[in-house]
Amino acid sequence: MLELTNAQIGTWVASFILPLFRVGALLMTMPIFGTTLLPKRIRLYFAVAITVVIAPNLPPMPVVNALDLTGMLLVAEQIMIGALFGMALQLFFQIFVVAGQVVAIQMGMAFASMVDPANGVSVAVVSQFLTMLVTLLFLSMNGHLVVFEVLTESFTTLPVGGGLLVNHYWDLVGHMGWMLAAALLLVLPAIIALLVVNVAFGVMTRAAPQLNIFSIGFPLTLVLGLGIFWVGLADILSHYQTLASEALQWLRELARAR
């Protein structure tokens, strides 16, 4: 008769359940997979499938007792690590959202907003366009595969039960400034061009006060802004490659033990 001890059962359960919580937390918070467009049940299926694939190659897991507080702490640790990786990726995608908002305000299209079906919030149309463009680029360049590779390596660099260092979250907060700086650099040419257009309209108003600047300047600024934005899209791929490389490299550094 086959007899199983509590330690054997705890080892088998831990080898699958603990990685599942880290993988599931990442899929619930990362862009594309963590949006409301993908049902939670599908995300759970993805998490189970990924865990089944990577579990045989992971380091040994500590024994988990389901009725012990230590097991709950280990589960909470895995959720925090997975959510940390997901929020780091969210910062990368928010660069283009912020860039679209800045351009929309400068060209007078801040009022042209729509509900983002992925996040359920109202954003500018320009931001929504950039978000869809970046999503397609991210998937076409296998960025999601790099994320899953980093996640698998994190079980070695950040082992289960090794403790979650607070420095990782401070790094995440520090990179918020990098996000704003990258967004401004991305749309800096468009901002300067639109600033020159607005200065030109100001000079026209002073030279010919009888002109109705609101009836002339607003549509002209909108048309010129769209033209400048269209011209700026020619370099979007190079900017995306640079920012994506920095974001994924930072994700690898975030997963390393400190």
mmCIF file of C-alpha atoms in Angstrom:
data_model
loop_
_atom_site.group_PDB
_atom_site.id
_atom_site.type_symbol
_atom_site.label_atom_id
_atom_site.label_comp_id
_atom_site.label_asym_id
_atom_site.label_seq_id
_atom_site.Cartn_x
_atom_site.Cartn_y
_atom_site.Cartn_z
ATOM 1 C CA MET A 1 0.000 0.000 0.000
ATOM 2 C CA LEU A 2 1.361 3.389 -0.995
ATOM 3 C CA GLU A 3 1.746 5.759 1.924
ATOM 4 C CA LEU A 4 2.516 9.444 1.559
ATOM 5 C CA THR A 5 3.848 11.610 4.321
ATOM 6 C CA ASN A 6 2.858 15.214 4.928
ATOM 7 C CA ALA A 7 6.327 16.333 3.836
ATOM 8 C CA GLN A 8 5.997 14.566 0.476
ATOM 9 C CA ILE A 9 2.554 16.034 -0.155
ATOM 10 C CA GLY A 10 3.783 19.487 0.875
ATOM 11 C CA THR A 11 6.757 19.240 -1.491
ATOM 12 C CA TRP A 12 4.602 18.224 -4.444
ATOM 13 C CA VAL A 13 2.078 20.946 -3.777
ATOM 14 C CA ALA A 14 4.762 23.612 -3.311
ATOM 15 C CA SER A 15 6.528 22.670 -6.555
ATOM 16 C CA PHE A 16 3.427 23.733 -8.490
ATOM 17 C CA ILE A 17 1.330 26.058 -6.315
ATOM 18 C CA LEU A 18 4.051 28.559 -5.351
ATOM 19 C CA PRO A 19 5.249 29.141 -8.947
ATOM 20 C CA LEU A 20 1.603 29.372 -10.019
ATOM 21 C CA PHE A 21 1.003 32.363 -7.756
ATOM 22 C CA ARG A 22 4.042 34.219 -9.126
ATOM 23 C CA VAL A 23 3.093 33.500 -12.740
ATOM 24 C CA GLY A 24 -0.566 34.347 -12.094
ATOM 25 C CA ALA A 25 0.291 37.660 -10.410
ATOM 26 C CA LEU A 26 2.396 38.632 -13.421
ATOM 27 C CA LEU A 27 -0.367 37.797 -15.906
ATOM 28 C CA MET A 28 -2.924 39.696 -13.831
ATOM 29 C CA THR A 29 -0.891 42.925 -13.744
ATOM 30 C CA MET A 30 1.206 43.042 -16.931
ATOM 31 C CA PRO A 31 0.009 44.850 -20.085
ATOM 32 C CA ILE A 32 -1.817 42.970 -22.856
ATOM 33 C CA PHE A 33 -2.507 39.849 -20.755
ATOM 34 C CA GLY A 34 -3.589 41.773 -17.660
ATOM 35 C CA THR A 35 -6.201 43.946 -19.353
ATOM 36 C CA THR A 36 -9.953 43.638 -19.038
ATOM 37 C CA LEU A 37 -10.140 42.493 -22.670
ATOM 38 C CA LEU A 38 -8.818 39.082 -21.610
ATOM 39 C CA PRO A 39 -11.190 37.283 -19.191
ATOM 40 C CA LYS A 40 -9.757 36.245 -15.838
ATOM 41 C CA ARG A 41 -10.552 32.614 -16.550
ATOM 42 C CA ILE A 42 -8.398 32.705 -19.702
ATOM 43 C CA ARG A 43 -5.579 34.355 -17.747
ATOM 44 C CA LEU A 44 -5.823 31.598 -15.158
ATOM 45 C CA TYR A 45 -5.600 28.962 -17.884
ATOM 46 C CA PHE A 46 -2.508 30.686 -19.259
ATOM 47 C CA ALA A 47 -0.950 30.783 -15.783
ATOM 48 C CA VAL A 48 -1.576 27.069 -15.227
ATOM 49 C CA ALA A 49 -0.174 26.180 -18.670
ATOM 50 C CA ILE A 50 2.975 28.265 -18.184
ATOM 51 C CA THR A 51 3.515 26.843 -14.698
ATOM 52 C CA VAL A 52 3.186 23.273 -15.968
ATOM 53 C CA VAL A 53 5.837 23.970 -18.624
ATOM 54 C CA ILE A 54 8.404 25.684 -16.368
ATOM 55 C CA ALA A 55 7.853 23.744 -13.113
ATOM 56 C CA PRO A 56 10.138 20.762 -13.968
ATOM 57 C CA ASN A 57 13.122 23.100 -14.560
ATOM 58 C CA LEU A 58 12.719 25.217 -11.405
ATOM 59 C CA PRO A 59 14.906 24.940 -8.290
ATOM 60 C CA PRO A 60 13.591 22.864 -5.353
ATOM 61 C CA MET A 61 10.757 24.533 -3.481
ATOM 62 C CA PRO A 62 10.434 24.657 0.316
ATOM 63 C CA VAL A 63 7.897 22.400 1.990
ATOM 64 C CA VAL A 64 4.560 24.144 2.445
ATOM 65 C CA ASN A 65 2.037 23.371 5.152
ATOM 66 C CA ALA A 66 -1.371 24.613 4.082
ATOM 67 C CA LEU A 67 -2.410 25.223 7.711
ATOM 68 C CA ASP A 68 0.764 27.093 8.629
ATOM 69 C CA LEU A 69 1.322 30.845 8.544
ATOM 70 C CA THR A 70 4.638 30.294 6.759
ATOM 71 C CA GLY A 71 2.812 28.930 3.719
ATOM 72 C CA MET A 72 0.611 32.023 3.546
ATOM 73 C CA LEU A 73 3.668 34.263 3.756
ATOM 74 C CA LEU A 74 5.331 32.375 0.908
ATOM 75 C CA VAL A 75 2.214 32.775 -1.225
ATOM 76 C CA ALA A 76 2.072 36.512 -0.455
ATOM 77 C CA GLU A 77 5.761 36.804 -1.383
ATOM 78 C CA GLN A 78 5.179 35.212 -4.790
ATOM 79 C CA ILE A 79 2.208 37.476 -5.481
ATOM 80 C CA MET A 80 4.273 40.563 -4.647
ATOM 81 C CA ILE A 81 7.163 39.497 -6.896
ATOM 82 C CA GLY A 82 4.856 38.754 -9.833
ATOM 83 C CA ALA A 83 2.985 42.028 -9.353
ATOM 84 C CA LEU A 84 6.318 43.881 -9.203
ATOM 85 C CA PHE A 85 7.295 42.572 -12.636
ATOM 86 C CA GLY A 86 3.849 43.396 -14.023
ATOM 87 C CA MET A 87 3.957 46.983 -12.753
ATOM 88 C CA ALA A 88 7.444 47.432 -14.235
ATOM 89 C CA LEU A 89 6.050 46.518 -17.653
ATOM 90 C CA GLN A 90 3.097 48.832 -17.105
ATOM 91 C CA LEU A 91 5.535 51.720 -16.680
ATOM 92 C CA PHE A 92 7.000 50.982 -20.106
ATOM 93 C CA PHE A 93 3.587 51.046 -21.807
ATOM 94 C CA GLN A 94 2.547 54.195 -19.930
ATOM 95 C CA ILE A 95 5.430 56.064 -21.597
ATOM 96 C CA PHE A 96 3.501 56.118 -24.852
ATOM 97 C CA VAL A 97 0.218 56.940 -23.113
ATOM 98 C CA VAL A 98 1.767 60.011 -21.487
ATOM 99 C CA ALA A 99 3.446 60.986 -24.770
ATOM 100 C CA GLY A 100 0.096 60.834 -26.569
ATOM 101 C CA GLN A 101 -1.568 62.940 -23.891
ATOM 102 C CA VAL A 102 1.116 65.639 -24.173
ATOM 103 C CA VAL A 103 0.848 65.801 -27.963
ATOM 104 C CA ALA A 104 -2.959 65.855 -27.807
ATOM 105 C CA ILE A 105 -2.912 68.809 -25.409
ATOM 106 C CA GLN A 106 -0.436 70.741 -27.561
ATOM 107 C CA MET A 107 -2.402 70.268 -30.785
ATOM 108 C CA GLY A 108 -5.776 70.943 -29.161
ATOM 109 C CA MET A 109 -7.098 67.381 -29.297
ATOM 110 C CA ALA A 110 -7.313 66.849 -25.549
ATOM 111 C CA PHE A 111 -11.112 66.941 -25.859
ATOM 112 C CA ALA A 112 -11.025 64.057 -28.381
ATOM 113 C CA SER A 113 -10.964 61.201 -25.910
ATOM 114 C CA MET A 114 -12.371 57.710 -25.858
ATOM 115 C CA VAL A 115 -12.761 54.946 -23.323
ATOM 116 C CA ASP A 116 -9.778 52.623 -23.303
ATOM 117 C CA PRO A 117 -11.334 49.127 -23.425
ATOM 118 C CA ALA A 118 -8.187 47.598 -21.923
ATOM 119 C CA ASN A 119 -8.113 49.704 -18.749
ATOM 120 C CA GLY A 120 -11.627 51.140 -18.623
ATOM 121 C CA VAL A 121 -10.489 54.781 -18.389
ATOM 122 C CA SER A 122 -10.881 57.730 -20.740
ATOM 123 C CA VAL A 123 -7.727 58.591 -22.692
ATOM 124 C CA ALA A 124 -6.917 60.774 -25.684
ATOM 125 C CA VAL A 125 -7.316 59.259 -29.116
ATOM 126 C CA VAL A 126 -3.614 59.854 -29.820
ATOM 127 C CA SER A 127 -2.680 57.900 -26.681
ATOM 128 C CA GLN A 128 -4.980 55.050 -27.672
ATOM 129 C CA PHE A 129 -3.409 54.929 -31.132
ATOM 130 C CA LEU A 130 0.112 54.784 -29.670
ATOM 131 C CA THR A 131 -0.957 52.107 -27.181
ATOM 132 C CA MET A 132 -2.298 49.853 -29.932
ATOM 133 C CA LEU A 133 0.827 50.468 -32.028
ATOM 134 C CA VAL A 134 3.169 49.611 -29.146
ATOM 135 C CA THR A 135 1.133 46.509 -28.295
ATOM 136 C CA LEU A 136 1.522 45.193 -31.839
ATOM 137 C CA LEU A 137 5.244 45.980 -31.842
ATOM 138 C CA PHE A 138 5.716 44.312 -28.450
ATOM 139 C CA LEU A 139 4.038 41.107 -29.591
ATOM 140 C CA SER A 140 5.648 41.050 -33.038
ATOM 141 C CA MET A 141 9.136 41.390 -31.533
ATOM 142 C CA ASN A 142 8.461 38.599 -28.992
ATOM 143 C CA GLY A 143 8.673 40.894 -25.997
ATOM 144 C CA HIS A 144 6.253 38.649 -24.094
ATOM 145 C CA LEU A 145 8.630 35.695 -24.562
ATOM 146 C CA VAL A 146 11.458 37.730 -23.034
ATOM 147 C CA VAL A 147 9.214 38.533 -20.073
ATOM 148 C CA PHE A 148 8.433 34.858 -19.493
ATOM 149 C CA GLU A 149 12.147 34.049 -19.772
ATOM 150 C CA VAL A 150 12.974 36.640 -17.099
ATOM 151 C CA LEU A 151 10.162 35.270 -14.949
ATOM 152 C CA THR A 152 11.614 31.760 -15.168
ATOM 153 C CA GLU A 153 15.096 33.026 -14.294
ATOM 154 C CA SER A 154 13.681 34.909 -11.307
ATOM 155 C CA PHE A 155 13.013 31.620 -9.514
ATOM 156 C CA THR A 156 16.809 31.199 -9.370
ATOM 157 C CA THR A 157 17.816 34.797 -8.655
ATOM 158 C CA LEU A 158 14.834 35.442 -6.344
ATOM 159 C CA PRO A 159 14.190 31.982 -4.890
ATOM 160 C CA VAL A 160 10.989 31.109 -3.093
ATOM 161 C CA GLY A 161 11.413 31.863 0.587
ATOM 162 C CA GLY A 162 14.452 34.064 0.002
ATOM 163 C CA GLY A 163 12.633 37.197 1.075
ATOM 164 C CA LEU A 164 11.513 40.175 -1.009
ATOM 165 C CA LEU A 165 13.854 43.120 -0.677
ATOM 166 C CA VAL A 166 12.348 46.566 -0.304
ATOM 167 C CA ASN A 167 14.981 47.948 -2.682
ATOM 168 C CA HIS A 168 13.108 46.400 -5.613
ATOM 169 C CA TYR A 169 10.070 48.580 -4.946
ATOM 170 C CA TRP A 170 12.228 51.652 -4.446
ATOM 171 C CA ASP A 171 13.740 50.957 -7.868
ATOM 172 C CA LEU A 172 10.237 50.828 -9.310
ATOM 173 C CA VAL A 173 9.378 54.211 -7.792
ATOM 174 C CA GLY A 174 12.651 55.679 -9.046
ATOM 175 C CA HIS A 175 11.943 54.600 -12.614
ATOM 176 C CA MET A 176 8.707 56.600 -12.668
ATOM 177 C CA GLY A 177 10.861 59.662 -13.307
ATOM 178 C CA TRP A 178 12.524 57.791 -16.161
ATOM 179 C CA MET A 179 9.076 57.139 -17.620
ATOM 180 C CA LEU A 180 8.175 60.846 -17.660
ATOM 181 C CA ALA A 181 11.567 61.823 -19.112
ATOM 182 C CA ALA A 182 11.293 59.184 -21.853
ATOM 183 C CA ALA A 183 7.769 60.337 -22.735
ATOM 184 C CA LEU A 184 8.922 63.945 -23.070
ATOM 185 C CA LEU A 185 11.926 63.003 -25.188
ATOM 186 C CA LEU A 186 9.672 60.909 -27.424
ATOM 187 C CA VAL A 187 7.430 63.848 -28.328
ATOM 188 C CA LEU A 188 9.929 66.687 -27.892
ATOM 189 C CA PRO A 189 10.193 67.445 -31.649
ATOM 190 C CA ALA A 190 6.390 67.647 -31.940
ATOM 191 C CA ILE A 191 6.178 69.883 -28.867
ATOM 192 C CA ILE A 192 8.800 72.283 -30.232
ATOM 193 C CA ALA A 193 7.132 72.413 -33.659
ATOM 194 C CA LEU A 194 3.721 73.117 -32.154
ATOM 195 C CA LEU A 195 5.247 75.743 -29.870
ATOM 196 C CA VAL A 196 6.626 77.533 -32.932
ATOM 197 C CA VAL A 197 3.156 77.379 -34.516
ATOM 198 C CA ASN A 198 1.553 78.903 -31.413
ATOM 199 C CA VAL A 199 4.197 81.637 -31.263
ATOM 200 C CA ALA A 200 3.497 82.413 -34.914
ATOM 201 C CA PHE A 201 -0.211 82.773 -34.160
ATOM 202 C CA GLY A 202 0.638 85.079 -31.281
ATOM 203 C CA VAL A 203 2.662 87.299 -33.590
ATOM 204 C CA MET A 204 -0.204 87.301 -36.099
ATOM 205 C CA THR A 205 -2.619 88.366 -33.389
ATOM 206 C CA ARG A 206 -0.421 91.295 -32.408
ATOM 207 C CA ALA A 207 0.148 92.317 -36.041
ATOM 208 C CA ALA A 208 -3.491 92.025 -37.099
ATOM 209 C CA PRO A 209 -5.816 92.255 -34.067
ATOM 210 C CA GLN A 210 -8.882 92.208 -36.326
ATOM 211 C CA LEU A 211 -8.248 88.537 -37.162
ATOM 212 C CA ASN A 212 -10.267 86.083 -35.142
ATOM 213 C CA ILE A 213 -7.486 83.892 -33.874
ATOM 214 C CA PHE A 214 -9.877 81.321 -32.380
ATOM 215 C CA SER A 215 -11.649 80.631 -35.670
ATOM 216 C CA ILE A 216 -8.393 80.506 -37.650
ATOM 217 C CA GLY A 217 -5.793 79.292 -35.206
ATOM 218 C CA PHE A 218 -7.609 76.348 -33.672
ATOM 219 C CA PRO A 219 -8.344 74.369 -36.867
ATOM 220 C CA LEU A 220 -4.966 75.278 -38.345
ATOM 221 C CA THR A 221 -3.161 74.131 -35.181
ATOM 222 C CA LEU A 222 -5.142 70.895 -35.276
ATOM 223 C CA VAL A 223 -4.263 70.195 -38.915
ATOM 224 C CA LEU A 224 -0.595 71.123 -38.454
ATOM 225 C CA GLY A 225 -0.455 69.040 -35.279
ATOM 226 C CA LEU A 226 -1.767 65.974 -37.075
ATOM 227 C CA GLY A 227 0.752 66.518 -39.861
ATOM 228 C CA ILE A 228 3.625 66.875 -37.392
ATOM 229 C CA PHE A 229 2.478 63.769 -35.513
ATOM 230 C CA TRP A 230 2.309 61.817 -38.787
ATOM 231 C CA VAL A 231 5.834 62.890 -39.731
ATOM 232 C CA GLY A 232 7.079 61.963 -36.249
ATOM 233 C CA LEU A 233 5.773 58.415 -36.635
ATOM 234 C CA ALA A 234 8.620 57.763 -39.078
ATOM 235 C CA ASP A 235 11.028 57.454 -36.120
ATOM 236 C CA ILE A 236 8.657 55.643 -33.752
ATOM 237 C CA LEU A 237 10.293 52.268 -34.417
ATOM 238 C CA SER A 238 13.774 53.422 -33.446
ATOM 239 C CA HIS A 239 12.440 55.077 -30.289
ATOM 240 C CA TYR A 240 10.476 51.954 -29.434
ATOM 241 C CA GLN A 241 13.511 49.686 -29.847
ATOM 242 C CA THR A 242 15.588 51.879 -27.546
ATOM 243 C CA LEU A 243 12.920 52.177 -24.869
ATOM 244 C CA ALA A 244 11.960 48.495 -25.070
ATOM 245 C CA SER A 245 15.599 47.424 -24.716
ATOM 246 C CA GLU A 246 16.021 49.641 -21.653
ATOM 247 C CA ALA A 247 12.764 48.435 -20.107
ATOM 248 C CA LEU A 248 13.512 44.737 -20.600
ATOM 249 C CA GLN A 249 17.084 45.190 -19.392
ATOM 250 C CA TRP A 250 15.767 46.933 -16.290
ATOM 251 C CA LEU A 251 13.346 44.042 -15.800
ATOM 252 C CA ARG A 252 16.299 41.633 -15.836
ATOM 253 C CA GLU A 253 18.152 43.776 -13.310
ATOM 254 C CA LEU A 254 15.025 43.911 -11.178
ATOM 255 C CA ALA A 255 14.888 40.114 -11.095
ATOM 256 C CA ARG A 256 18.473 39.742 -9.924
ATOM 257 C CA ALA A 257 19.185 39.116 -6.276
ATOM 258 C CA ARG A 258 20.626 42.099 -4.428
#
